[in-house]
Coordinates of C-alpha atoms in Angstrom, one line a residue:
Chain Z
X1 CA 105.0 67.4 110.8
X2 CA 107.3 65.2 113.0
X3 CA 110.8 66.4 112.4
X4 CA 112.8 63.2 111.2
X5 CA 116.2 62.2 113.1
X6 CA 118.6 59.6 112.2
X7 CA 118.7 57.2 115.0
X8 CA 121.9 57.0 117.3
X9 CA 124.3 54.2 116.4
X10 CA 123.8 51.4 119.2
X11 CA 126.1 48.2 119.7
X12 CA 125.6 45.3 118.3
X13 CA 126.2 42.8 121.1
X14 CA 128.5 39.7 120.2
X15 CA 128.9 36.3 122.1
X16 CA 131.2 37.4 124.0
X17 CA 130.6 41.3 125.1
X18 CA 126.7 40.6 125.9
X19 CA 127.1 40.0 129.7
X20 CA 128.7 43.8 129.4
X21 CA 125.4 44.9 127.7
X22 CA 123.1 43.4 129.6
X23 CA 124.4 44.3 132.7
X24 CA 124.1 47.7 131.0
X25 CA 120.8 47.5 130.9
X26 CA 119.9 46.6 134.2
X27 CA 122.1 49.9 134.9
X28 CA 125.1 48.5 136.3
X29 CA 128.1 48.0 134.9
X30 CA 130.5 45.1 134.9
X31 CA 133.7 44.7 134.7
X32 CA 136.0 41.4 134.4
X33 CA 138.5 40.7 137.2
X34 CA 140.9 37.8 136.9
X35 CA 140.9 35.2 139.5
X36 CA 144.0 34.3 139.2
X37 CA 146.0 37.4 138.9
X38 CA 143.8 40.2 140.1
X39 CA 143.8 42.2 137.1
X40 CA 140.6 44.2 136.0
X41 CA 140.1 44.9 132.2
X42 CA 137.8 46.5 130.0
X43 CA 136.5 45.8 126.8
X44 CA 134.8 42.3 127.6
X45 CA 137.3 39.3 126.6
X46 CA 137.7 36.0 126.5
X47 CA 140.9 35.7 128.5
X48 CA 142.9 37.6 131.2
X49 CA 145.2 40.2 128.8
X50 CA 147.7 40.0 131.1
X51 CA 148.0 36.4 132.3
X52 CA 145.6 34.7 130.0
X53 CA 143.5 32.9 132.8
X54 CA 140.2 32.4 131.7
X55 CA 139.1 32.2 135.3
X56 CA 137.5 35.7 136.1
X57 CA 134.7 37.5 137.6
X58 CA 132.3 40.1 136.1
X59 CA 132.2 42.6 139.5
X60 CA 130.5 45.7 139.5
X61 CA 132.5 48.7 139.1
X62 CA 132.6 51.3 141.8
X63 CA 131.6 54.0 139.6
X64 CA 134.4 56.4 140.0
X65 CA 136.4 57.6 137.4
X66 CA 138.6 60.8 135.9
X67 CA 138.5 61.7 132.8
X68 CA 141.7 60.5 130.7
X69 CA 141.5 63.0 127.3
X70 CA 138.4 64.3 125.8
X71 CA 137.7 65.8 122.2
X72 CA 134.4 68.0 120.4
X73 CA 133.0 67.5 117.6
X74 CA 131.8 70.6 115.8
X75 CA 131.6 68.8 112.3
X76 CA 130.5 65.4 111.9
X77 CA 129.6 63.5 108.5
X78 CA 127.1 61.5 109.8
X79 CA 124.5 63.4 111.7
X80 CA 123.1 61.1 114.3
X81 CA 124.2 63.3 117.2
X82 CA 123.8 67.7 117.3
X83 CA 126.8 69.3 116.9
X84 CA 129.2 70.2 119.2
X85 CA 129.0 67.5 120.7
X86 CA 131.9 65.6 123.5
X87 CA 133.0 62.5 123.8
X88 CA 135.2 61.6 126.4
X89 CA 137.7 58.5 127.4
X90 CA 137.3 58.1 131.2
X91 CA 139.8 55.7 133.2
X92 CA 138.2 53.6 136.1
X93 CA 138.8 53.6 139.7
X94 CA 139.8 49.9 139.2
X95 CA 142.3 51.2 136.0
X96 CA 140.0 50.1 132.3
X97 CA 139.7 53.0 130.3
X98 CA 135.6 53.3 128.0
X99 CA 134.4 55.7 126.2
X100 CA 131.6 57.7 127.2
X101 CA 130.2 61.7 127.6
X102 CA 129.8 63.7 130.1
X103 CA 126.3 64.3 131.6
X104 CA 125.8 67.8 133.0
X105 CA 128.8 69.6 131.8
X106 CA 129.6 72.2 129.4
X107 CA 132.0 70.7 126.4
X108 CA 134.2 74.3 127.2
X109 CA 134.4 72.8 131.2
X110 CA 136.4 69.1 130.5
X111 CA 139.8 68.9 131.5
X112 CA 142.2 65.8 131.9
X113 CA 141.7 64.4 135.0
X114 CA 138.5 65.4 136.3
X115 CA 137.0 63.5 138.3
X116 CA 133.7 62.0 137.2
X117 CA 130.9 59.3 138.7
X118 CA 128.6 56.8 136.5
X119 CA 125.4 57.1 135.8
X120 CA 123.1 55.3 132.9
X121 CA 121.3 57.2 130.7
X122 CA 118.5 56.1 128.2
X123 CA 119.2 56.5 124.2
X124 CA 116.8 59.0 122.9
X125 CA 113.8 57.0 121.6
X126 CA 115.6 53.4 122.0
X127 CA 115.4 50.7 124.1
X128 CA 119.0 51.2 125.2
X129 CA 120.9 52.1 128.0
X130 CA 124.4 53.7 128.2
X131 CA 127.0 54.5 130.4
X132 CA 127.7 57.9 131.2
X133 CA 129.3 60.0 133.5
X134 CA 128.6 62.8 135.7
X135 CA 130.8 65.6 137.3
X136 CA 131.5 64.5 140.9
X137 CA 129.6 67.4 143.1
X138 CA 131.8 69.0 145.2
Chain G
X1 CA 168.5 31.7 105.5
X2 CA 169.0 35.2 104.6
X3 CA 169.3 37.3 108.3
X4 CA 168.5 40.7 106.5
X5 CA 166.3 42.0 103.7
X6 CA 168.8 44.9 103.5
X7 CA 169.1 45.9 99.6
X8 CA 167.9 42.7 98.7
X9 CA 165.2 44.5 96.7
X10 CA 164.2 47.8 94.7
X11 CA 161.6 49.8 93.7
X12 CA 161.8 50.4 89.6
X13 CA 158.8 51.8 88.7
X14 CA 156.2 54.7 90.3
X15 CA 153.1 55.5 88.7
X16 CA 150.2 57.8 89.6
X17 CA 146.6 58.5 87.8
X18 CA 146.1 62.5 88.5
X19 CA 144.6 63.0 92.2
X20 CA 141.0 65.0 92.3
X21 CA 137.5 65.4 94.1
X22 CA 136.2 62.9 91.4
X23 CA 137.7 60.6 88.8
X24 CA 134.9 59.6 87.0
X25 CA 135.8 56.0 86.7
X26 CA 136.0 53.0 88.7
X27 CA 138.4 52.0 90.9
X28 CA 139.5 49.4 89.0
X29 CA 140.1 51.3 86.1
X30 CA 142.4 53.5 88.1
X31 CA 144.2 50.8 89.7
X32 CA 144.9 49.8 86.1
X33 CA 146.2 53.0 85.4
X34 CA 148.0 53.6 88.1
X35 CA 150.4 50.3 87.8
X36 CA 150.1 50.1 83.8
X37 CA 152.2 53.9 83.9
X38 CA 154.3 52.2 86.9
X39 CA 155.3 49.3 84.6
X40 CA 156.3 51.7 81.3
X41 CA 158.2 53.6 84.4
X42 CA 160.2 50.6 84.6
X43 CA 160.8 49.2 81.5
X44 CA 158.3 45.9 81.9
X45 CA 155.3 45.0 80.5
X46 CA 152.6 44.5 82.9
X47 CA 152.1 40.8 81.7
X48 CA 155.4 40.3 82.8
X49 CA 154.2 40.7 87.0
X50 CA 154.1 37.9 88.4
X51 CA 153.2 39.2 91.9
X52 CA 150.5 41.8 92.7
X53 CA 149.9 43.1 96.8
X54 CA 147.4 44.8 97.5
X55 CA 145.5 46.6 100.7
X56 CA 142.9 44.6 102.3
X57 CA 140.5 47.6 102.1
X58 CA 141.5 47.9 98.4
X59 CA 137.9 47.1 96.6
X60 CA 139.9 45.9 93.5
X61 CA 140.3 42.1 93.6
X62 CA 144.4 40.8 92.3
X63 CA 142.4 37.9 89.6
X64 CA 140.3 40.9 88.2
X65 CA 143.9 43.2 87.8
X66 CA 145.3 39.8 86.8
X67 CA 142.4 39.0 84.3
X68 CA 142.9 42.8 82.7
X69 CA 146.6 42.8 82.0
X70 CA 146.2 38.7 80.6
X71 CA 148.9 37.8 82.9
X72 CA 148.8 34.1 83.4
X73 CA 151.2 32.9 86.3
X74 CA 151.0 35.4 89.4
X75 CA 152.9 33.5 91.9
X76 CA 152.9 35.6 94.5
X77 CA 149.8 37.4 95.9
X78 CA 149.2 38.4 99.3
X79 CA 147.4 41.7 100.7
X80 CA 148.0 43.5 103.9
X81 CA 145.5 44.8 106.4
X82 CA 144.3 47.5 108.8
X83 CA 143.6 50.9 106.2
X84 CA 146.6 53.2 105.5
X85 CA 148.6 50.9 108.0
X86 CA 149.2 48.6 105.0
X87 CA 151.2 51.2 102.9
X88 CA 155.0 50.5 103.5
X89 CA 153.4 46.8 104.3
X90 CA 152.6 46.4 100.9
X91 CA 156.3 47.0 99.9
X92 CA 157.8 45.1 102.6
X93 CA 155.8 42.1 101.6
X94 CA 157.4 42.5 97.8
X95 CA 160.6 42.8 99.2
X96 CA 160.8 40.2 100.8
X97 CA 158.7 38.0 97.8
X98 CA 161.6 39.1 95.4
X99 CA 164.8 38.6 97.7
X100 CA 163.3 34.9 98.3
X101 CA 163.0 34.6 94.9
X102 CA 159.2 33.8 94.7
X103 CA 158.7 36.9 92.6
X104 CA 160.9 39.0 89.7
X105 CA 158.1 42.0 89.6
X106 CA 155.5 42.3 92.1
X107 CA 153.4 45.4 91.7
X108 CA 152.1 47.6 95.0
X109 CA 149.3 50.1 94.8
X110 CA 146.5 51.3 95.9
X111 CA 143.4 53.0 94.4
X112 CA 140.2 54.8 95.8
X113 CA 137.6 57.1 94.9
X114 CA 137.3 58.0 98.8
X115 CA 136.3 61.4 97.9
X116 CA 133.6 60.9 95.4
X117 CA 132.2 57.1 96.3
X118 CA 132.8 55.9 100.1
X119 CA 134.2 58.9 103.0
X120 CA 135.8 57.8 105.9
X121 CA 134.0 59.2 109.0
X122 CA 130.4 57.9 107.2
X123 CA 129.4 55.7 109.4
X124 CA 125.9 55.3 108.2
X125 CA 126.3 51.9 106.4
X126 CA 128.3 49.7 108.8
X127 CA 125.1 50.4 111.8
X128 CA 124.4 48.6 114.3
X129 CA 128.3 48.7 115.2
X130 CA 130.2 45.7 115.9
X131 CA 133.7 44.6 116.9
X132 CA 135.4 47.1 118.6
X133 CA 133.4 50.2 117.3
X134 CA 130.6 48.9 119.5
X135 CA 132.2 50.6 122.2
X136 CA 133.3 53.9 120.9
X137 CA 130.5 54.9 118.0
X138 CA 127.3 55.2 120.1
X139 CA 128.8 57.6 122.5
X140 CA 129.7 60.0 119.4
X141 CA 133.7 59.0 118.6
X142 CA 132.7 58.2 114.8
X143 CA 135.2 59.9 112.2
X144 CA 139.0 59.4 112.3
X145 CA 139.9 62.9 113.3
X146 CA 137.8 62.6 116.8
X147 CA 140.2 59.1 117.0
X148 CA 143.7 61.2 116.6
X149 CA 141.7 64.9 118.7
X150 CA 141.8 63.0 122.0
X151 CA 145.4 61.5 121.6
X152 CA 146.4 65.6 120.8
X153 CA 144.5 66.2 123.9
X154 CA 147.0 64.2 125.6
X155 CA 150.0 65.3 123.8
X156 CA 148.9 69.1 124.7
X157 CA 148.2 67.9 128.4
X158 CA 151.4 65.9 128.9
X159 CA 153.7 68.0 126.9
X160 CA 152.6 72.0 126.4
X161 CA 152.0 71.1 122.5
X162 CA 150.9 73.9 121.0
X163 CA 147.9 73.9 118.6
X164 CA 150.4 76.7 116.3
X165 CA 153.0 73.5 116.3
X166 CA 150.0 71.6 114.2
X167 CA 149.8 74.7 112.3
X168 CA 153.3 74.5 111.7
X169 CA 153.1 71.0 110.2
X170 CA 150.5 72.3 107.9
X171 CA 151.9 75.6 106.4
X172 CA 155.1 73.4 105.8
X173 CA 153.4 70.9 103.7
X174 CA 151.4 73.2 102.1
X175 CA 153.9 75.5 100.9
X176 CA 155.3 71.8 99.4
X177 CA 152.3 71.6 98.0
X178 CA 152.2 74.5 96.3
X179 CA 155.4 74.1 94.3
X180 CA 154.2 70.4 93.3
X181 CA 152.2 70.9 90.1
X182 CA 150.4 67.4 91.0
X183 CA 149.0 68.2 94.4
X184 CA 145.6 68.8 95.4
X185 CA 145.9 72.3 96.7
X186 CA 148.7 73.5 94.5
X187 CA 146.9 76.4 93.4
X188 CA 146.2 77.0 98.0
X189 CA 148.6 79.0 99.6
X190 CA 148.2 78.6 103.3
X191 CA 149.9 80.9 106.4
X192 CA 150.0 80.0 110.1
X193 CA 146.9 82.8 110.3
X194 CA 144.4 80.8 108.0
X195 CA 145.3 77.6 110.0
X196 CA 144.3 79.0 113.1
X197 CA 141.1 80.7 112.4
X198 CA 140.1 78.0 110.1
X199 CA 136.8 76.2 111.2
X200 CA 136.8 73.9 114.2
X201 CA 136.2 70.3 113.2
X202 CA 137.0 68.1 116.1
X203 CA 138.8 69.7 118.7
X204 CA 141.6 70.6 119.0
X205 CA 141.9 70.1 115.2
X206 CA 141.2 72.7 113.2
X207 CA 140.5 72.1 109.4
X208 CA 143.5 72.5 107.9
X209 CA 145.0 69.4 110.3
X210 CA 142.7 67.1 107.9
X211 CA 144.5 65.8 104.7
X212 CA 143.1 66.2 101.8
X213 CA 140.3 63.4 100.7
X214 CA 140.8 62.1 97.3
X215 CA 139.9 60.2 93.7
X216 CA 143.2 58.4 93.1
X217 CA 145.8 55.1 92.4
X218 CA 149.4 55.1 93.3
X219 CA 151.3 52.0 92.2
X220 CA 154.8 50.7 92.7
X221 CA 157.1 48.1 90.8
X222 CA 160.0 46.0 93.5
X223 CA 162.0 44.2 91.9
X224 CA 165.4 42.9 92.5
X225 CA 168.7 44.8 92.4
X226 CA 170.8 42.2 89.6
X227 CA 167.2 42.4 87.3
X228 CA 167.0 46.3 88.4
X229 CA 170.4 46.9 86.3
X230 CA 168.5 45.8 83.3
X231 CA 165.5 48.2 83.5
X232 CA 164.4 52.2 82.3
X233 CA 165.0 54.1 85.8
X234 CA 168.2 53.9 88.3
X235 CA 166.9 51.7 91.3
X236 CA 165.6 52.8 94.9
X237 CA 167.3 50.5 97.2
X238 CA 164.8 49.2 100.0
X239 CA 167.3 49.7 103.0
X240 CA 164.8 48.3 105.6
X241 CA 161.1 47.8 105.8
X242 CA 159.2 47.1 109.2
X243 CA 155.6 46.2 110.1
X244 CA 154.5 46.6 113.8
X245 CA 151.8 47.1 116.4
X246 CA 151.4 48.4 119.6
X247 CA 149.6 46.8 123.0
X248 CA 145.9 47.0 123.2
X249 CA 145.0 47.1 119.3
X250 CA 142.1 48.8 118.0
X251 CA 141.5 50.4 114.8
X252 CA 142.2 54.3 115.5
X253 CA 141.2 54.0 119.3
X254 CA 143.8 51.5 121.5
X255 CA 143.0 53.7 124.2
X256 CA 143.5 51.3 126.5
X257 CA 147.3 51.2 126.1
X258 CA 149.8 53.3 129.0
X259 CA 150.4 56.1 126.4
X260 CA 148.1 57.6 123.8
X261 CA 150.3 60.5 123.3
X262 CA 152.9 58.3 122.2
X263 CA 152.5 56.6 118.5
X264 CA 153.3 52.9 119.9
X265 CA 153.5 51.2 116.6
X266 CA 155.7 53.5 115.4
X267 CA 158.0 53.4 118.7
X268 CA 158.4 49.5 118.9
X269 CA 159.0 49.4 115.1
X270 CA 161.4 52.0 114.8
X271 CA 164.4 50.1 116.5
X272 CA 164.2 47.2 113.9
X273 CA 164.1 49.7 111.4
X274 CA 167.2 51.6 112.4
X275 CA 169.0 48.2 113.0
X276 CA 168.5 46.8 109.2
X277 CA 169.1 49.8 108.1
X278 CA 172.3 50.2 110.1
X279 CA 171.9 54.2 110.0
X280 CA 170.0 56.6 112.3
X281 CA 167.9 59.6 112.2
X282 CA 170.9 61.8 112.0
X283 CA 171.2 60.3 108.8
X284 CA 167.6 61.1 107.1
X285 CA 167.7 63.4 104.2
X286 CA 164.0 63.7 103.9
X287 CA 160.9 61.9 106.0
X288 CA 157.9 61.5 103.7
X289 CA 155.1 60.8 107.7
X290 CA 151.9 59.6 106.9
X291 CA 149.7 62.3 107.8
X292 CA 146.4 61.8 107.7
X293 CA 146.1 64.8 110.6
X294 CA 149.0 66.9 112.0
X295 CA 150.0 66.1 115.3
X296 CA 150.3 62.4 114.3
X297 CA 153.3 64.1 112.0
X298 CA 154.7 65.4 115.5
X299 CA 154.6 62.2 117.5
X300 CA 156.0 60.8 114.6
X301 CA 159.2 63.1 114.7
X302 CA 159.7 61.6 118.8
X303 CA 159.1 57.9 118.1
X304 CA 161.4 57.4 115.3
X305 CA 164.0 59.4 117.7
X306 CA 164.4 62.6 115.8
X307 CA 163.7 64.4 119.3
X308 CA 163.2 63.4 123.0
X309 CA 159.0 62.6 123.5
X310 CA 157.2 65.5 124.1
X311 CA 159.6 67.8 122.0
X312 CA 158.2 67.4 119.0
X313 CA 156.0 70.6 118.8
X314 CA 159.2 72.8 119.8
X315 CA 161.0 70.2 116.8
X316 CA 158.6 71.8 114.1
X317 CA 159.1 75.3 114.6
X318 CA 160.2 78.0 112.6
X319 CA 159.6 75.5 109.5
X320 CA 162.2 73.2 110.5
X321 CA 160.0 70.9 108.4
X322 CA 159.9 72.8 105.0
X323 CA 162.0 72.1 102.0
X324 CA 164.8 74.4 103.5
X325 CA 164.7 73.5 107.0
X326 CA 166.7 71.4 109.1
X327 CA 164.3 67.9 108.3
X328 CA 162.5 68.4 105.0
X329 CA 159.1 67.0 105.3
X330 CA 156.5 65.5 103.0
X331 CA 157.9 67.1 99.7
X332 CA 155.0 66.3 97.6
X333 CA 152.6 67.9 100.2
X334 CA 151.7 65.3 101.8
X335 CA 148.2 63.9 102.4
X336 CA 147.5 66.7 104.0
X337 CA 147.9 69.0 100.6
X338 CA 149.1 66.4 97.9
X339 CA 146.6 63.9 98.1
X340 CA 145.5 60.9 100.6
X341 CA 145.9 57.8 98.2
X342 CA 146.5 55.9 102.2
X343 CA 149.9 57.0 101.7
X344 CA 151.2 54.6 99.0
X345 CA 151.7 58.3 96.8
X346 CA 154.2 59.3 99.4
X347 CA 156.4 56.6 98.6
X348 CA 155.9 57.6 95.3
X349 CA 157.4 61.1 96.5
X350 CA 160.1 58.7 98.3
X351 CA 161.6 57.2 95.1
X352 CA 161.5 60.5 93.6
X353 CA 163.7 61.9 96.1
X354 CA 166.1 59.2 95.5
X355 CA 166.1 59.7 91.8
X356 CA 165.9 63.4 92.4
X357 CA 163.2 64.2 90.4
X358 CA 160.8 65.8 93.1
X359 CA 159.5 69.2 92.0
X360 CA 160.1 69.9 95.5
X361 CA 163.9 68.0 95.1
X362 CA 166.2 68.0 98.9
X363 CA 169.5 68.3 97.3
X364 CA 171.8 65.2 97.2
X365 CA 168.7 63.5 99.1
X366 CA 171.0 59.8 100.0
X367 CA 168.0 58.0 102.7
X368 CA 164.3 58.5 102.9
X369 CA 162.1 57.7 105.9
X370 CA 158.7 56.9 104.5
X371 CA 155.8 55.7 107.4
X372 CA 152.5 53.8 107.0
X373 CA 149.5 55.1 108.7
X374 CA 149.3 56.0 112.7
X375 CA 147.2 54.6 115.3
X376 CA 146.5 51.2 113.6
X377 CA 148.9 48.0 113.1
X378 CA 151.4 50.4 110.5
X379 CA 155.0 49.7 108.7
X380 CA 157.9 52.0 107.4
X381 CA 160.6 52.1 105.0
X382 CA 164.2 53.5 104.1
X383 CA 164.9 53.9 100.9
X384 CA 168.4 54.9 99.6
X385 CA 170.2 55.8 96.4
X386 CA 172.3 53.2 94.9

């Protein structure tokens, strides 16, 4: 008998972060850069944080990062992931911060500020693709 | 136009259903309860509010509370938002109701079964995930404690936190706990040992950094201080009461901001607080933190300026936060070993200090510090004796 497992949660894309998304799931990822003051920001928004512009570009991230803090789960109430399990918040070349795990790397390994390279990776048994990360190979 | 809402306002009445695993009853019945023994605290009748506040994740609607008591004119009913960040809110929001005279007795409260009906951290129903979640959830960062784990990362990274200064936070409220007849885990002693070989839930946090997850209500009467003469109890002056945010808000994870190690809510409010009040930290007889999870108790202690940042693990030591240290803490237990009724029953504990009638009384206790939740839009209060 096939062994049931709850599915991961996946976004639910609004107006507004779907270019994100998408451009998740052609495996790059994009992030908005403000025409008028230069500023790159993550989550998706409407409007330049910082000066409000609505002029921006979505450009493609260069893919380097370091991770910013980290925490495991060894207990979780809802079981959609196998415990322990990482998560980690990873800050961007270009500055944004995202959440994200770490491909490839033991949850007893993390440390603040190591440094880290995109990938995307396929949800288990979904038609999704996330962004992760990757130690940098030295 | 009044400048201040300093003393313009008190809180008369407390009342509390008992705190457990599972009531047995609705919510609404213990919302009911909860400001029904509140009023009889006071000396009103409940068909004598005329204003009700409630929390926007409350499930109990005012015109059903309304509807229960037969109260006919509520002129004043507003709620407050984002989870336990509406606590000292709710009060603020009375406050300011009664010293604009659009109120004479607004009731505050509170009620959940959290522990028996809905958990926080069960993610289950609100899938796929929208709003902000969307970009947090599907990588794994579901429950509340993974939120405040990777801001103690950073605190331990920046700072040389220790995970025994969390432990610290926990023994101290515990050992209130156990001297408050009320509180969850009276009957629980706990030593710095058991907190640090207790099971791992997210880490760094072990399982004694989690508060306690209760069946509850918690209700509070404002009212002001020429009516308050007239009533049962002596009043509890609100000295000042704050709302705030930080940059960047999410719910639990405004990651994006400079500093995650640094409560920012908390930090931007504080100064307003101080400035209404017109007294410092020096001045605090007992802090009553919102502590859903310990180090948010220890970030607390640095942005409302009772140490430098980054000094508040070394602050907690040697039980500088128990009942006979140098900042007595959470005298009821807290949420962490009390109950977690979103913190409304530590300003409960608050008043009691005032009126000294804690089981866990601070002697001569003149101010009290009581905070709304951390890591979400949050508020804060200072009572004081008359």
């Amino acid at each position: 008998m096939a062994e049931f497992k709850i599915p991961k949660p996946l976004p639910l894309p609004s107006e507004d972060s779907k270019p994100y998304w998408d451009s998740c799931q052609r495996q790059e990822l994009l992030i908005q850069r403000c025409d008028d003051c230069g500023y790159y920001w993550l989550p998706p928004s409407i409007l330049c944080p910082r000066c409000m512009s609505t002029n921006f570009q979505r450009v493609k991230a260069s893919g380097k990062a370091k991770i910013f803090t980290w925490e495991v789960t060894h207990q979780a109430l809802y079981p959609a992931f196998d415990t322990p399990f990482h998560v980690a918040i990873v800050e961007l070349e270009e500055g944004p911060r995202m959440h994200t795990n770490i491909v490839g790397c033991k949850n007893e390994d993390l440390y603040v500020d190591m440094p880290v390279e995109l990938f995307f990776e396929k949800v288990e048994d979904q038609d999704w693709y996330l962004p992760k990360f990757k130690p940098v190979e030295s | 136009m009044a400048d201040s809402l300093k003393d313009k306002a008190c809180i008369v009445g407390i009342g509390e259903t008992e705190y457990s695993k599972n009531s047995g009853r609705s919510e609404m019945r213990l919302a009911l309860e909860a400001i029904k023994a509140a009023c009889e605290d006071a000396g009103i009748s409940p068909k004598e509010l005329d204003g009700i506040v409630r929390f926007s994740v409350d499930s109990n609607q005012v015109d059903e509370i309304a509807r229960n008591f037969g109260i006919e004119n509520l002129r004043f009913f507003p709620e407050v938002f984002f989870g336990g960040g509406a606590g000292c809110g709710i009060v603020q929001m009375a406050a300011m109701a009664v010293a604009l005279g659009k109120a004479k007795y607004v009731a505050c409260f509170r009620a959940l079964n959290e522990r028996s009906g809905f958990r926080y951290g069960q993610m289950a129903s609100a899938m796929p995930m929208a709003g902000h979640f969307q970009y947090s959830i599907p990588f794994g960062l579901m429950a509340p404690g993974s939120m405040v784990a990777v801001m103690a990362i950073r605190h331990i990274h920046l700072y040389g936190t220790k995970t025994t200064d969390l432990g610290e936070v926990a023994v101290a409220f515990r050992r209130h706990a156990n001297m408050n007849p009320k509180a969850m885990m009276h009957d629980r002693p706990l030593t710095l040992e058991d907190h640090a070989n207790a099971r791992m839930i997210a880490y760094p946090l072990r399982l004694f950094d989690y508060c306690q997850e209760t069946d509850g209500a918690a209700a509070l009467i404002v009212t002001s201080p020429e009516r308050a003469k007239d009533l049962k109890q002596k009043p509890v002056y609100i000295m000042a009461a704050e709302q705030g945010t930080g940059s960047w808000i999410e719910m639990m994870t405004s990651y994006q901001r400079e500093n995650i190690a640094d409560l920012e809510e908390y930090t931007r409010l504080a100064p307003h607080l101080w400035k209404e009040a017109g007294i410092g930290p020096e001045d605090i007889d007992c802090a009553q933190f919102y502590d859903a999870f310990t180090p948010l108790v220890i970030m607390q202690l640095e942005s409302f300026g009772f140490c430098k940042f980054g000094e508040g693990g070394p602050f907690v030591r040697d039980g500088a936060l128990q009942i006979d240290g140098r900042l007595p803490c959470n005298t009821s237990g807290g949420c962490l070993s009390e109950a977690y009724i979103h913190g409304v029953n530590q300003i409960v504990e608050g008043v009691r200090q005032i009126r000294g009638t804690s089981p866990v009384q601070v002697p001569d206790c003149k101010h009290v510090l009581v905070t709304a939740g951390s890591g979400i839009p949050t508020g804060a209060l200072i009572l004081r004796s008359p």
